[in-house]
Every structure is written in C-alpha cells, then in structure tokens.
Coordinates of C-alpha atoms and ligand atoms in Angstrom, one line a residue:
X221 CA 35.7 132.7 -29.6
X222 CA 37.4 135.7 -28.0
X223 CA 39.7 137.8 -30.0
X224 CA 42.9 139.2 -28.7
X225 CA 45.8 141.3 -30.2
X226 CA 49.2 140.8 -29.1
X227 CA 51.0 143.9 -29.6
X228 CA 54.8 143.8 -29.5
X229 CA 57.5 146.2 -29.6
X230 CA 61.5 146.0 -29.4
X231 CA 64.2 148.2 -29.6
X232 CA 66.5 148.5 -32.8
X233 CA 69.2 146.9 -30.8
X234 CA 67.2 144.0 -29.9
X235 CA 65.7 143.6 -33.5
X236 CA 66.4 140.1 -35.0
X237 CA 67.8 142.3 -37.8
X238 CA 70.5 143.6 -35.6
X239 CA 70.9 141.2 -32.9
X240 CA 72.0 137.5 -33.4
X241 CA 70.4 136.3 -30.1
X242 CA 67.1 137.6 -31.1
X243 CA 67.6 136.2 -34.7
X244 CA 68.3 132.8 -33.2
X245 CA 65.3 133.0 -30.9
X246 CA 62.9 134.0 -34.0
X247 CA 64.3 131.2 -36.1
X248 CA 64.4 128.4 -33.7
X249 CA 62.3 125.5 -33.7
X250 CA 59.8 126.7 -31.0
X251 CA 59.3 129.8 -33.0
X252 CA 58.5 128.0 -36.1
X253 CA 56.2 125.4 -34.4
X254 CA 53.8 127.9 -33.0
X255 CA 50.6 125.8 -33.5
X256 CA 51.9 123.1 -31.0
X257 CA 52.7 125.9 -28.3
X258 CA 49.6 127.8 -29.0
X259 CA 47.1 124.6 -28.4
X260 CA 48.9 124.3 -25.2
X261 CA 47.9 127.7 -24.1
X262 CA 44.4 127.5 -25.4
X263 CA 45.0 129.7 -28.5
X264 CA 42.4 128.3 -30.9
X265 CA 43.8 129.9 -33.8
X266 CA 46.4 132.6 -35.0
X267 CA 44.3 134.7 -37.4
X268 CA 46.9 137.1 -38.3
X269 CA 50.8 138.1 -37.8
X270 CA 51.7 141.4 -39.1
X271 CA 54.8 143.3 -38.7
X272 CA 56.2 146.8 -39.3
X273 CA 60.0 146.1 -39.9
X274 CA 61.4 149.6 -39.3
X275 CA 58.9 150.6 -36.6
X276 CA 60.0 147.4 -34.7
X277 CA 56.5 146.5 -33.9
X278 CA 54.0 143.6 -34.6
X279 CA 50.6 142.9 -34.1
X280 CA 49.3 139.4 -34.0
X281 CA 45.4 138.6 -33.8
X282 CA 44.5 135.4 -32.0
X283 CA 41.2 133.6 -31.3
X284 CA 41.9 132.5 -27.6
X285 CA 40.3 131.4 -24.3
X286 CA 42.4 133.4 -21.7
X287 CA 44.8 136.3 -21.8
X288 CA 46.6 134.9 -18.8
X289 CA 47.6 131.8 -21.0
X290 CA 48.4 134.3 -24.0
X291 CA 50.9 135.6 -21.6
X292 CA 52.4 132.4 -20.8
X293 CA 52.4 131.6 -24.6
X294 CA 54.5 134.7 -25.2
X295 CA 57.0 133.8 -22.6
X296 CA 57.3 130.0 -23.8
X297 CA 57.5 131.0 -27.5
X298 CA 60.4 133.4 -26.9
X299 CA 58.2 136.4 -28.1
X300 CA 58.6 138.2 -24.7
X301 CA 62.2 137.7 -24.3
X302 CA 63.0 140.5 -26.7
X303 CA 59.6 142.3 -27.0
X304 CA 57.7 144.3 -24.7
X305 CA 53.9 142.9 -25.4
X306 CA 50.5 143.9 -24.7
X307 CA 47.7 141.8 -24.8
X308 CA 44.6 143.6 -25.9
X309 CA 41.0 142.3 -25.9
X310 CA 39.5 143.0 -29.4
X311 CA 35.9 142.9 -30.8
X312 CA 35.0 143.1 -34.5
X313 CA 34.0 146.6 -36.0
X314 CA 30.5 144.9 -36.4
X315 CA 30.3 144.0 -32.8
X316 CA 31.4 147.6 -32.1
X317 CA 28.5 148.9 -34.3
X318 CA 26.0 146.5 -32.5
X319 CA 27.2 147.9 -29.1
X320 CA 26.8 151.5 -30.3
X321 CA 23.3 150.7 -31.5
X322 CA 22.3 149.4 -28.1
X323 CA 23.9 152.1 -26.1
X324 CA 22.6 155.0 -28.4
X325 CA 19.3 153.6 -30.0
X326 CA 18.3 155.9 -33.0
Ligands
ZN163 ZN1 62.9 145.1 -35.4

C-alpha cells in the first residue's frame, strides 16, 4: 500500500460550473466509471475525493502502486484536461510520528 494525493486546481473559466466543455468531461461516462480506469493504472482504491468549490481545488487520496501510472490515470480520466495536477506521496500521521521517533529518539 502506498498513499498518494492527487491535488488539482483549475481556473474559474475552466470550472465545470462555468464551462460547458469541462462540465461535459466531468459528467461523461469515463469520469463516472473511475473504478474501471483506476484498476487499469494500478490504483488499488480511491480513499477519498474532496473538493473546495469556490477555491476551484480538489484533493483525492488514493492507494496506488506507481505515481507515473497515476499520471496516466489523470490523463485518461479527463482530470488533467482542465486541471493542473500534482501527485503527492503521502504517509499517515502515525507513520510520520514513528519516523520522528526513529530520527529523534527520546
Ligand atoms: Zn471550480
């Protein structure tokens, strides 16, 4: 299991709320069938999908095998067509605490 964040941003002009092309992409069958696409790119599970509508940002959290494959997922799913996307390696807070304990034993 490896956790990654998919951190996305679009402009107000590209927002599906304001742009019919983006809205169509968001609502099309490919976007609604993310499980099928995600398996193809070794994304084991989409753990969360959070959006801030007026910030025009989103953060998805996935359990995946390879960030390069997440990149391909973002292209095929249409996410990357109207969003700038960062793929961020994540650990849990508990894992961070364990790392701090190893580096700075008390
Ligand atoms: Zn938006």
